[in-house]
Amino acid sequence: MKIYIDGEYFDKDEARISVYDHGLLYGDGVFEGIRLYNNRVFKLEAHLERLWNSAKAILLAIPLSLAQMSEAVLKTIEKSGLKDGYIRLIVTRGKGDLGINPMTCPKPTVIIIVDKISLYPEENYQKGIKIITASTRRISADALDPKIKSLNYLNNVLAKLEAIHAGCLEAIMLNHEGHVAECTGDNIFHIKNGILYTPDPSCGALQGITRQAVLEAAEKIGMKSEVTRITPYDLYTADECFLTGTAAEIMPVVSIDGRSIGNGQPGGITADIQEAFLKLIG
Ligand code: PMP
């Protein structure tokens, strides 16, 4: 396994960045998580577009062209020897001084890691998971737009800790108005009376690439979907619920805050969507 840092490749134990890097000091940077399926990078263009948009929003100039970045990603995959895996692409503000001023960082740091990832136990993909609603609210867009996929995940980490303390693997985060935004590292969908629902990005959801792929897959199988405002009540009374994410893929949810979803088993439409998604990645 080799890790790319600023054009050079390092072994995992030798891959290091400066303790003065503002990515470490302030979470000042952006990232992407991307899947590698059977030697093919899933939705690389969409991930690079989101990375570039996140960087633009925080006034960070990525020191590579799109073509150079794609090439670096492919070369790192080749060096990893993996056919299936997970790619973590990180661009930090770079090395600066101990103040917060990003202008003291002349050169962003680019890191590419290719590794395996397993977010949830395999058995949960059949059995589903139980989740809770965290009391930690999603940071509102007027403080830090959740569309920016930044290295600042403390808000999500706090909600994840709530999940762990409640004996769950994931937590729903509401926005400041009490509408459902997303989970700590996944988007959320529910199904009611045959219609698929997911929160609008204006409610604080990341514009997930798996989320988009699911919306497209649903359309292909003739399913109606709505991107809208969702309340905890809508989720509690849903027929089915599932989470989506690059690392999570599609995870059925069978209980939320102690309420069984549907009959408390992963739903049939969720299974159809899982199947459509498998076709897509295959
Ligand atoms: N929301 C958050 C907060 C995330 O970190 C992720 C994972 N990147 C997602 C949603 C899912 O997005 P994607 O499908 O693009 O991985």
PDB file of C-alpha atoms and ligand atoms in Angstrom:
ATOM      1  CA  MET A   1       0.000   0.000   0.000  1.00  0.00           C
ATOM      2  CA  LYS A   2       1.360   3.411  -0.981  1.00  0.00           C
ATOM      3  CA  ILE A   3       0.093   6.808   0.078  1.00  0.00           C
ATOM      4  CA  TYR A   4       0.375   9.819  -2.186  1.00  0.00           C
ATOM      5  CA  ILE A   5       1.485  13.063  -0.556  1.00  0.00           C
ATOM      6  CA  ASP A   6       2.241  16.014  -2.832  1.00  0.00           C
ATOM      7  CA  GLY A   7       3.459  13.927  -5.749  1.00  0.00           C
ATOM      8  CA  GLU A   8       5.442  11.376  -3.769  1.00  0.00           C
ATOM      9  CA  TYR A   9       4.470   7.893  -2.632  1.00  0.00           C
ATOM     10  CA  PHE A  10       5.074   6.607   0.890  1.00  0.00           C
ATOM     11  CA  ASP A  11       4.478   3.405   2.830  1.00  0.00           C
ATOM     12  CA  LYS A  12       1.645   3.704   5.362  1.00  0.00           C
ATOM     13  CA  ASP A  13       4.009   4.012   8.350  1.00  0.00           C
ATOM     14  CA  GLU A  14       6.178   6.560   6.580  1.00  0.00           C
ATOM     15  CA  ALA A  15       3.337   8.784   5.320  1.00  0.00           C
ATOM     16  CA  ARG A  16       3.544  11.979   7.365  1.00  0.00           C
ATOM     17  CA  ILE A  17       2.536  15.617   7.131  1.00  0.00           C
ATOM     18  CA  SER A  18       3.682  18.625   9.134  1.00  0.00           C
ATOM     19  CA  VAL A  19       2.196  19.331  12.567  1.00  0.00           C
ATOM     20  CA  TYR A  20       1.930  22.918  11.260  1.00  0.00           C
ATOM     21  CA  ASP A  21      -0.494  21.831   8.552  1.00  0.00           C
ATOM     22  CA  HIS A  22      -3.733  23.772   9.003  1.00  0.00           C
ATOM     23  CA  GLY A  23      -5.683  20.658   8.096  1.00  0.00           C
ATOM     24  CA  LEU A  24      -4.539  19.280  11.450  1.00  0.00           C
ATOM     25  CA  LEU A  25      -4.478  22.546  13.408  1.00  0.00           C
ATOM     26  CA  TYR A  26      -7.863  23.883  12.291  1.00  0.00           C
ATOM     27  CA  GLY A  27      -9.603  21.245  10.179  1.00  0.00           C
ATOM     28  CA  ASP A  28      -8.926  23.664   7.335  1.00  0.00           C
ATOM     29  CA  GLY A  29      -9.299  21.562   4.226  1.00  0.00           C
ATOM     30  CA  VAL A  30     -11.659  19.455   2.142  1.00  0.00           C
ATOM     31  CA  PHE A  31     -11.936  15.789   1.287  1.00  0.00           C
ATOM     32  CA  GLU A  32     -13.720  13.050  -0.622  1.00  0.00           C
ATOM     33  CA  GLY A  33     -14.362   9.373   0.042  1.00  0.00           C
ATOM     34  CA  ILE A  34     -14.595   7.376  -3.185  1.00  0.00           C
ATOM     35  CA  ARG A  35     -15.212   3.689  -3.916  1.00  0.00           C
ATOM     36  CA  LEU A  36     -13.193   1.423  -6.119  1.00  0.00           C
ATOM     37  CA  TYR A  37     -15.297  -1.452  -7.475  1.00  0.00           C
ATOM     38  CA  ASN A  38     -13.692  -4.152  -9.589  1.00  0.00           C
ATOM     39  CA  ASN A  39     -10.824  -1.917 -10.702  1.00  0.00           C
ATOM     40  CA  ARG A  40     -13.134   0.975 -11.612  1.00  0.00           C
ATOM     41  CA  VAL A  41     -13.503   4.212  -9.683  1.00  0.00           C
ATOM     42  CA  PHE A  42     -17.187   4.837  -8.952  1.00  0.00           C
ATOM     43  CA  LYS A  43     -18.344   8.340  -9.986  1.00  0.00           C
ATOM     44  CA  LEU A  44     -14.845   9.846  -9.963  1.00  0.00           C
ATOM     45  CA  GLU A  45     -15.958  12.890 -11.963  1.00  0.00           C
ATOM     46  CA  ALA A  46     -18.780  13.673  -9.546  1.00  0.00           C
ATOM     47  CA  HIS A  47     -16.407  13.351  -6.573  1.00  0.00           C
ATOM     48  CA  LEU A  48     -13.811  15.599  -8.176  1.00  0.00           C
ATOM     49  CA  GLU A  49     -16.486  18.160  -9.019  1.00  0.00           C
ATOM     50  CA  ARG A  50     -17.671  18.183  -5.385  1.00  0.00           C
ATOM     51  CA  LEU A  51     -14.065  18.421  -4.154  1.00  0.00           C
ATOM     52  CA  TRP A  52     -13.393  21.385  -6.421  1.00  0.00           C
ATOM     53  CA  ASN A  53     -16.643  23.054  -5.319  1.00  0.00           C
ATOM     54  CA  SER A  54     -15.848  22.508  -1.627  1.00  0.00           C
ATOM     55  CA  ALA A  55     -12.354  23.955  -2.202  1.00  0.00           C
ATOM     56  CA  LYS A  56     -13.728  26.941  -4.085  1.00  0.00           C
ATOM     57  CA  ALA A  57     -16.204  27.675  -1.303  1.00  0.00           C
ATOM     58  CA  ILE A  58     -13.378  27.884   1.254  1.00  0.00           C
ATOM     59  CA  LEU A  59     -11.069  29.810  -1.107  1.00  0.00           C
ATOM     60  CA  LEU A  60      -8.602  26.949  -1.418  1.00  0.00           C
ATOM     61  CA  ALA A  61      -6.793  26.590  -4.752  1.00  0.00           C
ATOM     62  CA  ILE A  62      -6.143  22.902  -5.452  1.00  0.00           C
ATOM     63  CA  PRO A  63      -2.580  22.783  -6.807  1.00  0.00           C
ATOM     64  CA  LEU A  64      -3.392  20.180  -9.486  1.00  0.00           C
ATOM     65  CA  SER A  65      -5.593  20.224 -12.551  1.00  0.00           C
ATOM     66  CA  LEU A  66      -8.582  17.861 -12.675  1.00  0.00           C
ATOM     67  CA  ALA A  67      -6.672  15.667 -15.129  1.00  0.00           C
ATOM     68  CA  GLN A  68      -3.584  15.585 -12.904  1.00  0.00           C
ATOM     69  CA  MET A  69      -5.719  14.686  -9.881  1.00  0.00           C
ATOM     70  CA  SER A  70      -7.471  11.859 -11.758  1.00  0.00           C
ATOM     71  CA  GLU A  71      -4.101  10.557 -12.885  1.00  0.00           C
ATOM     72  CA  ALA A  72      -2.701  10.711  -9.332  1.00  0.00           C
ATOM     73  CA  VAL A  73      -5.761   8.830  -8.025  1.00  0.00           C
ATOM     74  CA  LEU A  74      -5.381   6.112 -10.680  1.00  0.00           C
ATOM     75  CA  LYS A  75      -1.649   5.784 -10.048  1.00  0.00           C
ATOM     76  CA  THR A  76      -2.182   5.469  -6.286  1.00  0.00           C
ATOM     77  CA  ILE A  77      -4.768   2.733  -6.929  1.00  0.00           C
ATOM     78  CA  GLU A  78      -2.307   0.932  -9.171  1.00  0.00           C
ATOM     79  CA  LYS A  79       0.369   1.089  -6.489  1.00  0.00           C
ATOM     80  CA  SER A  80      -2.087  -0.181  -3.862  1.00  0.00           C
ATOM     81  CA  GLY A  81      -2.656  -3.387  -5.812  1.00  0.00           C
ATOM     82  CA  LEU A  82      -6.337  -3.278  -4.764  1.00  0.00           C
ATOM     83  CA  LYS A  83      -9.233  -4.005  -7.137  1.00  0.00           C
ATOM     84  CA  ASP A  84     -11.894  -3.113  -4.621  1.00  0.00           C
ATOM     85  CA  GLY A  85     -11.442  -0.519  -1.951  1.00  0.00           C
ATOM     86  CA  TYR A  86     -11.943   2.996  -0.715  1.00  0.00           C
ATOM     87  CA  ILE A  87     -10.075   6.097  -1.786  1.00  0.00           C
ATOM     88  CA  ARG A  88      -9.655   9.036   0.584  1.00  0.00           C
ATOM     89  CA  LEU A  89      -8.715  12.216  -1.215  1.00  0.00           C
ATOM     90  CA  ILE A  90      -7.699  15.120   1.022  1.00  0.00           C
ATOM     91  CA  VAL A  91      -6.616  18.668   0.242  1.00  0.00           C
ATOM     92  CA  THR A  92      -5.579  20.684   3.286  1.00  0.00           C
ATOM     93  CA  ARG A  93      -4.702  24.365   3.494  1.00  0.00           C
ATOM     94  CA  GLY A  94      -1.107  23.223   3.950  1.00  0.00           C
ATOM     95  CA  LYS A  95       1.729  24.152   6.274  1.00  0.00           C
ATOM     96  CA  GLY A  96       1.512  27.597   7.864  1.00  0.00           C
ATOM     97  CA  ASP A  97       2.234  29.240  11.187  1.00  0.00           C
ATOM     98  CA  LEU A  98       0.315  28.672  14.425  1.00  0.00           C
ATOM     99  CA  GLY A  99      -2.215  31.426  13.717  1.00  0.00           C
ATOM    100  CA  ILE A 100      -5.494  30.744  11.970  1.00  0.00           C
ATOM    101  CA  ASN A 101      -4.699  32.956   8.947  1.00  0.00           C
ATOM    102  CA  PRO A 102      -4.795  30.690   5.873  1.00  0.00           C
ATOM    103  CA  MET A 103      -2.658  33.211   3.975  1.00  0.00           C
ATOM    104  CA  THR A 104       0.360  31.928   5.963  1.00  0.00           C
ATOM    105  CA  CYS A 105      -0.014  28.604   4.122  1.00  0.00           C
ATOM    106  CA  PRO A 106       1.617  28.979   0.701  1.00  0.00           C
ATOM    107  CA  LYS A 107       0.922  25.482  -0.602  1.00  0.00           C
ATOM    108  CA  PRO A 108      -2.043  23.143  -0.046  1.00  0.00           C
ATOM    109  CA  THR A 109      -1.207  19.544   0.863  1.00  0.00           C
ATOM    110  CA  VAL A 110      -2.701  16.828  -1.355  1.00  0.00           C
ATOM    111  CA  ILE A 111      -3.067  13.345   0.113  1.00  0.00           C
ATOM    112  CA  ILE A 112      -4.480  10.213  -1.530  1.00  0.00           C
ATOM    113  CA  ILE A 113      -5.021   7.044   0.482  1.00  0.00           C
ATOM    114  CA  VAL A 114      -6.262   3.810  -1.078  1.00  0.00           C
ATOM    115  CA  ASP A 115      -7.335   1.235   1.485  1.00  0.00           C
ATOM    116  CA  LYS A 116     -10.174  -1.061   2.516  1.00  0.00           C
ATOM    117  CA  ILE A 117     -13.115   0.241   4.519  1.00  0.00           C
ATOM    118  CA  SER A 118     -15.833  -1.511   6.461  1.00  0.00           C
ATOM    119  CA  LEU A 119     -18.122   0.948   8.189  1.00  0.00           C
ATOM    120  CA  TYR A 120     -20.747  -1.455   9.486  1.00  0.00           C
ATOM    121  CA  PRO A 121     -20.717  -5.196  10.258  1.00  0.00           C
ATOM    122  CA  GLU A 122     -21.616  -7.237   7.151  1.00  0.00           C
ATOM    123  CA  GLU A 123     -24.622  -8.875   8.860  1.00  0.00           C
ATOM    124  CA  ASN A 124     -26.352  -5.488   9.231  1.00  0.00           C
ATOM    125  CA  TYR A 125     -26.778  -5.206   5.450  1.00  0.00           C
ATOM    126  CA  GLN A 126     -29.331  -8.049   5.760  1.00  0.00           C
ATOM    127  CA  LYS A 127     -30.636  -7.342   9.275  1.00  0.00           C
ATOM    128  CA  GLY A 128     -30.624  -3.548   9.133  1.00  0.00           C
ATOM    129  CA  ILE A 129     -29.543  -1.197  11.924  1.00  0.00           C
ATOM    130  CA  LYS A 130     -31.167   0.638  14.802  1.00  0.00           C
ATOM    131  CA  ILE A 131     -30.461   4.355  14.949  1.00  0.00           C
ATOM    132  CA  ILE A 132     -31.270   7.285  17.217  1.00  0.00           C
ATOM    133  CA  THR A 133     -31.801  10.997  16.740  1.00  0.00           C
ATOM    134  CA  ALA A 134     -28.870  12.895  18.223  1.00  0.00           C
ATOM    135  CA  SER A 135     -29.430  15.981  20.360  1.00  0.00           C
ATOM    136  CA  THR A 136     -26.438  17.549  18.579  1.00  0.00           C
ATOM    137  CA  ARG A 137     -27.910  19.600  15.743  1.00  0.00           C
ATOM    138  CA  ARG A 138     -26.365  19.815  12.277  1.00  0.00           C
ATOM    139  CA  ILE A 139     -24.346  23.017  11.892  1.00  0.00           C
ATOM    140  CA  SER A 140     -26.550  25.469  10.042  1.00  0.00           C
ATOM    141  CA  ALA A 141     -25.640  26.682   6.591  1.00  0.00           C
ATOM    142  CA  ASP A 142     -25.235  30.245   7.832  1.00  0.00           C
ATOM    143  CA  ALA A 143     -22.425  29.026  10.130  1.00  0.00           C
ATOM    144  CA  LEU A 144     -20.772  26.461   7.849  1.00  0.00           C
ATOM    145  CA  ASP A 145     -22.594  25.183   4.796  1.00  0.00           C
ATOM    146  CA  PRO A 146     -22.933  21.369   5.103  1.00  0.00           C
ATOM    147  CA  LYS A 147     -22.595  21.201   1.307  1.00  0.00           C
ATOM    148  CA  ILE A 148     -18.892  21.882   1.870  1.00  0.00           C
ATOM    149  CA  LYS A 149     -17.251  18.532   2.529  1.00  0.00           C
ATOM    150  CA  SER A 150     -14.660  19.941   4.899  1.00  0.00           C
ATOM    151  CA  LEU A 151     -12.281  18.352   7.381  1.00  0.00           C
ATOM    152  CA  ASN A 152     -14.442  19.830  10.173  1.00  0.00           C
ATOM    153  CA  TYR A 153     -16.396  16.804  11.374  1.00  0.00           C
ATOM    154  CA  LEU A 154     -16.519  17.617  15.088  1.00  0.00           C
ATOM    155  CA  ASN A 155     -20.260  18.295  14.866  1.00  0.00           C
ATOM    156  CA  ASN A 156     -20.773  14.850  13.319  1.00  0.00           C
ATOM    157  CA  VAL A 157     -18.325  13.217  15.742  1.00  0.00           C
ATOM    158  CA  LEU A 158     -20.373  14.510  18.698  1.00  0.00           C
ATOM    159  CA  ALA A 159     -23.560  13.066  17.214  1.00  0.00           C
ATOM    160  CA  LYS A 160     -21.750   9.777  16.464  1.00  0.00           C
ATOM    161  CA  LEU A 161     -20.681   9.611  20.126  1.00  0.00           C
ATOM    162  CA  GLU A 162     -24.340   9.939  21.115  1.00  0.00           C
ATOM    163  CA  ALA A 163     -25.137   6.987  18.858  1.00  0.00           C
ATOM    164  CA  ILE A 164     -22.355   4.870  20.352  1.00  0.00           C
ATOM    165  CA  HIS A 165     -23.420   5.722  23.918  1.00  0.00           C
ATOM    166  CA  ALA A 166     -26.971   4.680  23.030  1.00  0.00           C
ATOM    167  CA  GLY A 167     -25.669   1.336  21.705  1.00  0.00           C
ATOM    168  CA  CYS A 168     -26.325   2.310  18.068  1.00  0.00           C
ATOM    169  CA  LEU A 169     -24.087   2.562  15.022  1.00  0.00           C
ATOM    170  CA  GLU A 170     -25.452   5.776  13.547  1.00  0.00           C
ATOM    171  CA  ALA A 171     -27.454   8.873  14.504  1.00  0.00           C
ATOM    172  CA  ILE A 172     -29.832  11.185  12.689  1.00  0.00           C
ATOM    173  CA  MET A 173     -28.935  14.860  12.857  1.00  0.00           C
ATOM    174  CA  LEU A 174     -31.686  17.478  12.746  1.00  0.00           C
ATOM    175  CA  ASN A 175     -31.101  21.019  11.558  1.00  0.00           C
ATOM    176  CA  HIS A 176     -31.669  24.085  13.756  1.00  0.00           C
ATOM    177  CA  GLU A 177     -35.369  24.061  12.774  1.00  0.00           C
ATOM    178  CA  GLY A 178     -35.861  20.432  13.784  1.00  0.00           C
ATOM    179  CA  HIS A 179     -36.017  19.059  10.248  1.00  0.00           C
ATOM    180  CA  VAL A 180     -34.071  15.939   9.378  1.00  0.00           C
ATOM    181  CA  ALA A 181     -30.746  16.786   7.730  1.00  0.00           C
ATOM    182  CA  GLU A 182     -28.784  13.535   7.430  1.00  0.00           C
ATOM    183  CA  CYS A 183     -26.828  11.077   9.549  1.00  0.00           C
ATOM    184  CA  THR A 184     -23.280  11.641  10.818  1.00  0.00           C
ATOM    185  CA  GLY A 185     -21.696  10.112   7.724  1.00  0.00           C
ATOM    186  CA  ASP A 186     -24.612   9.088   5.519  1.00  0.00           C
ATOM    187  CA  ASN A 187     -27.702  10.505   3.831  1.00  0.00           C
ATOM    188  CA  ILE A 188     -31.119   9.233   4.871  1.00  0.00           C
ATOM    189  CA  PHE A 189     -34.112   8.085   2.811  1.00  0.00           C
ATOM    190  CA  HIS A 190     -37.545   6.820   3.754  1.00  0.00           C
ATOM    191  CA  ILE A 191     -40.412   5.247   1.859  1.00  0.00           C
ATOM    192  CA  LYS A 192     -44.077   5.934   2.530  1.00  0.00           C
ATOM    193  CA  ASN A 193     -46.905   4.572   0.389  1.00  0.00           C
ATOM    194  CA  GLY A 194     -44.479   3.637  -2.382  1.00  0.00           C
ATOM    195  CA  ILE A 195     -42.839   7.080  -2.618  1.00  0.00           C
ATOM    196  CA  LEU A 196     -39.169   7.636  -1.834  1.00  0.00           C
ATOM    197  CA  TYR A 197     -38.288  10.697   0.273  1.00  0.00           C
ATOM    198  CA  THR A 198     -34.967  12.302   1.208  1.00  0.00           C
ATOM    199  CA  PRO A 199     -34.134  15.683   2.785  1.00  0.00           C
ATOM    200  CA  ASP A 200     -33.425  18.636   0.545  1.00  0.00           C
ATOM    201  CA  PRO A 201     -29.794  19.854   0.755  1.00  0.00           C
ATOM    202  CA  SER A 202     -31.171  23.182   2.086  1.00  0.00           C
ATOM    203  CA  CYS A 203     -32.154  21.221   5.228  1.00  0.00           C
ATOM    204  CA  GLY A 204     -28.459  20.568   5.925  1.00  0.00           C
ATOM    205  CA  ALA A 205     -27.762  17.406   3.938  1.00  0.00           C
ATOM    206  CA  LEU A 206     -24.569  16.833   2.030  1.00  0.00           C
ATOM    207  CA  GLN A 207     -25.304  16.366  -1.667  1.00  0.00           C
ATOM    208  CA  GLY A 208     -24.285  12.745  -1.406  1.00  0.00           C
ATOM    209  CA  ILE A 209     -23.098  10.996  -4.524  1.00  0.00           C
ATOM    210  CA  THR A 210     -24.661   7.698  -3.407  1.00  0.00           C
ATOM    211  CA  ARG A 211     -27.854   9.672  -2.641  1.00  0.00           C
ATOM    212  CA  GLN A 212     -27.867  10.966  -6.216  1.00  0.00           C
ATOM    213  CA  ALA A 213     -27.169   7.483  -7.610  1.00  0.00           C
ATOM    214  CA  VAL A 214     -30.116   6.112  -5.580  1.00  0.00           C
ATOM    215  CA  LEU A 215     -32.436   8.851  -6.835  1.00  0.00           C
ATOM    216  CA  GLU A 216     -31.407   7.977 -10.399  1.00  0.00           C
ATOM    217  CA  ALA A 217     -31.750   4.223  -9.776  1.00  0.00           C
ATOM    218  CA  ALA A 218     -35.247   4.791  -8.320  1.00  0.00           C
ATOM    219  CA  GLU A 219     -36.257   6.711 -11.408  1.00  0.00           C
ATOM    220  CA  LYS A 220     -35.004   3.855 -13.583  1.00  0.00           C
ATOM    221  CA  ILE A 221     -37.193   1.325 -11.742  1.00  0.00           C
ATOM    222  CA  GLY A 222     -40.171   3.666 -12.105  1.00  0.00           C
ATOM    223  CA  MET A 223     -40.304   4.834  -8.510  1.00  0.00           C
ATOM    224  CA  LYS A 224     -41.518   8.303  -7.598  1.00  0.00           C
ATOM    225  CA  SER A 225     -39.218  10.318  -5.338  1.00  0.00           C
ATOM    226  CA  GLU A 226     -39.457  13.618  -3.501  1.00  0.00           C
ATOM    227  CA  VAL A 227     -36.604  15.754  -2.205  1.00  0.00           C
ATOM    228  CA  THR A 228     -38.230  17.728   0.554  1.00  0.00           C
ATOM    229  CA  ARG A 229     -38.427  18.738   4.233  1.00  0.00           C
ATOM    230  CA  ILE A 230     -38.707  15.759   6.556  1.00  0.00           C
ATOM    231  CA  THR A 231     -39.574  15.617  10.263  1.00  0.00           C
ATOM    232  CA  PRO A 232     -38.787  12.898  12.841  1.00  0.00           C
ATOM    233  CA  TYR A 233     -42.545  12.039  12.711  1.00  0.00           C
ATOM    234  CA  ASP A 234     -42.226  11.264   8.981  1.00  0.00           C
ATOM    235  CA  LEU A 235     -39.405   8.832   9.735  1.00  0.00           C
ATOM    236  CA  TYR A 236     -41.147   7.196  12.715  1.00  0.00           C
ATOM    237  CA  THR A 237     -44.229   6.494  10.601  1.00  0.00           C
ATOM    238  CA  ALA A 238     -42.377   5.471   7.427  1.00  0.00           C
ATOM    239  CA  ASP A 239     -42.865   2.068   5.799  1.00  0.00           C
ATOM    240  CA  GLU A 240     -39.131   1.694   5.163  1.00  0.00           C
ATOM    241  CA  CYS A 241     -35.933   3.625   5.817  1.00  0.00           C
ATOM    242  CA  PHE A 242     -32.331   3.307   4.687  1.00  0.00           C
ATOM    243  CA  LEU A 243     -29.024   5.175   4.736  1.00  0.00           C
ATOM    244  CA  THR A 244     -26.709   5.868   1.820  1.00  0.00           C
ATOM    245  CA  GLY A 245     -23.040   6.769   1.620  1.00  0.00           C
ATOM    246  CA  THR A 246     -19.887   5.910  -0.240  1.00  0.00           C
ATOM    247  CA  ALA A 247     -18.516   3.898   2.674  1.00  0.00           C
ATOM    248  CA  ALA A 248     -21.918   2.742   4.021  1.00  0.00           C
ATOM    249  CA  GLU A 249     -23.381   1.963   0.577  1.00  0.00           C
ATOM    250  CA  ILE A 250     -27.076   1.162   1.274  1.00  0.00           C
ATOM    251  CA  MET A 251     -27.944   0.251   4.839  1.00  0.00           C
ATOM    252  CA  PRO A 252     -31.525  -0.621   5.881  1.00  0.00           C
ATOM    253  CA  VAL A 253     -32.796   1.025   9.091  1.00  0.00           C
ATOM    254  CA  VAL A 254     -35.210  -1.041  11.184  1.00  0.00           C
ATOM    255  CA  SER A 255     -35.657   1.151  14.261  1.00  0.00           C
ATOM    256  CA  ILE A 256     -35.425   4.863  15.055  1.00  0.00           C
ATOM    257  CA  ASP A 257     -35.507   6.100  18.665  1.00  0.00           C
ATOM    258  CA  GLY A 258     -37.142   2.819  19.700  1.00  0.00           C
ATOM    259  CA  ARG A 259     -39.893   2.986  17.027  1.00  0.00           C
ATOM    260  CA  SER A 260     -39.907  -0.002  14.669  1.00  0.00           C
ATOM    261  CA  ILE A 261     -39.866   1.077  11.055  1.00  0.00           C
ATOM    262  CA  GLY A 262     -42.552  -0.761   9.094  1.00  0.00           C
ATOM    263  CA  ASN A 263     -42.620  -4.314  10.423  1.00  0.00           C
ATOM    264  CA  GLY A 264     -39.184  -3.934  11.997  1.00  0.00           C
ATOM    265  CA  GLN A 265     -37.445  -5.775   9.140  1.00  0.00           C
ATOM    266  CA  PRO A 266     -35.557  -4.342   6.140  1.00  0.00           C
ATOM    267  CA  GLY A 267     -38.182  -3.419   3.536  1.00  0.00           C
ATOM    268  CA  GLY A 268     -38.831  -4.903   0.108  1.00  0.00           C
ATOM    269  CA  ILE A 269     -38.400  -1.619  -1.766  1.00  0.00           C
ATOM    270  CA  THR A 270     -35.109  -1.048   0.058  1.00  0.00           C
ATOM    271  CA  ALA A 271     -34.043  -4.484  -1.220  1.00  0.00           C
ATOM    272  CA  ASP A 272     -35.042  -3.476  -4.777  1.00  0.00           C
ATOM    273  CA  ILE A 273     -32.990  -0.302  -4.460  1.00  0.00           C
ATOM    274  CA  GLN A 274     -30.041  -2.260  -3.029  1.00  0.00           C
ATOM    275  CA  GLU A 275     -30.274  -4.539  -6.058  1.00  0.00           C
ATOM    276  CA  ALA A 276     -30.511  -1.630  -8.522  1.00  0.00           C
ATOM    277  CA  PHE A 277     -27.492  -0.067  -6.819  1.00  0.00           C
ATOM    278  CA  LEU A 278     -25.533  -3.327  -7.073  1.00  0.00           C
ATOM    279  CA  LYS A 279     -26.242  -3.369 -10.800  1.00  0.00           C
ATOM    280  CA  LEU A 280     -24.994   0.179 -11.074  1.00  0.00           C
ATOM    281  CA  ILE A 281     -21.689  -0.550  -9.345  1.00  0.00           C
ATOM    282  CA  GLY A 282     -21.287  -3.868 -11.106  1.00  0.00           C
TER     283      GLY A 282
HETATM  284  N1  PMP B   1     -23.352  13.016   4.709  1.00  0.00           N
HETATM  285  C1  PMP B   1     -22.165  13.104   5.331  1.00  0.00           C
HETATM  286  C2  PMP B   1     -22.022  14.028   6.483  1.00  0.00           C
HETATM  287  C3  PMP B   1     -21.076  12.348   4.879  1.00  0.00           C
HETATM  288  O1  PMP B   1     -19.886  12.444   5.476  1.00  0.00           O
HETATM  289  C4  PMP B   1     -21.250  11.466   3.799  1.00  0.00           C
HETATM  290  C5  PMP B   1     -20.121  10.598   3.342  1.00  0.00           C
HETATM  291  N2  PMP B   1     -19.261  11.256   2.507  1.00  0.00           N
HETATM  292  C6  PMP B   1     -22.501  11.399   3.173  1.00  0.00           C
HETATM  293  C7  PMP B   1     -23.526  12.186   3.662  1.00  0.00           C
HETATM  294  C8  PMP B   1     -22.744  10.511   1.986  1.00  0.00           C
HETATM  295  O2  PMP B   1     -22.209  11.093   0.834  1.00  0.00           O
HETATM  296  P1  PMP B   1     -21.605  10.205  -0.363  1.00  0.00           P
HETATM  297  O3  PMP B   1     -22.700   9.338  -0.839  1.00  0.00           O
HETATM  298  O4  PMP B   1     -21.175  11.197  -1.371  1.00  0.00           O
HETATM  299  O5  PMP B   1     -20.488   9.427   0.213  1.00  0.00           O
END
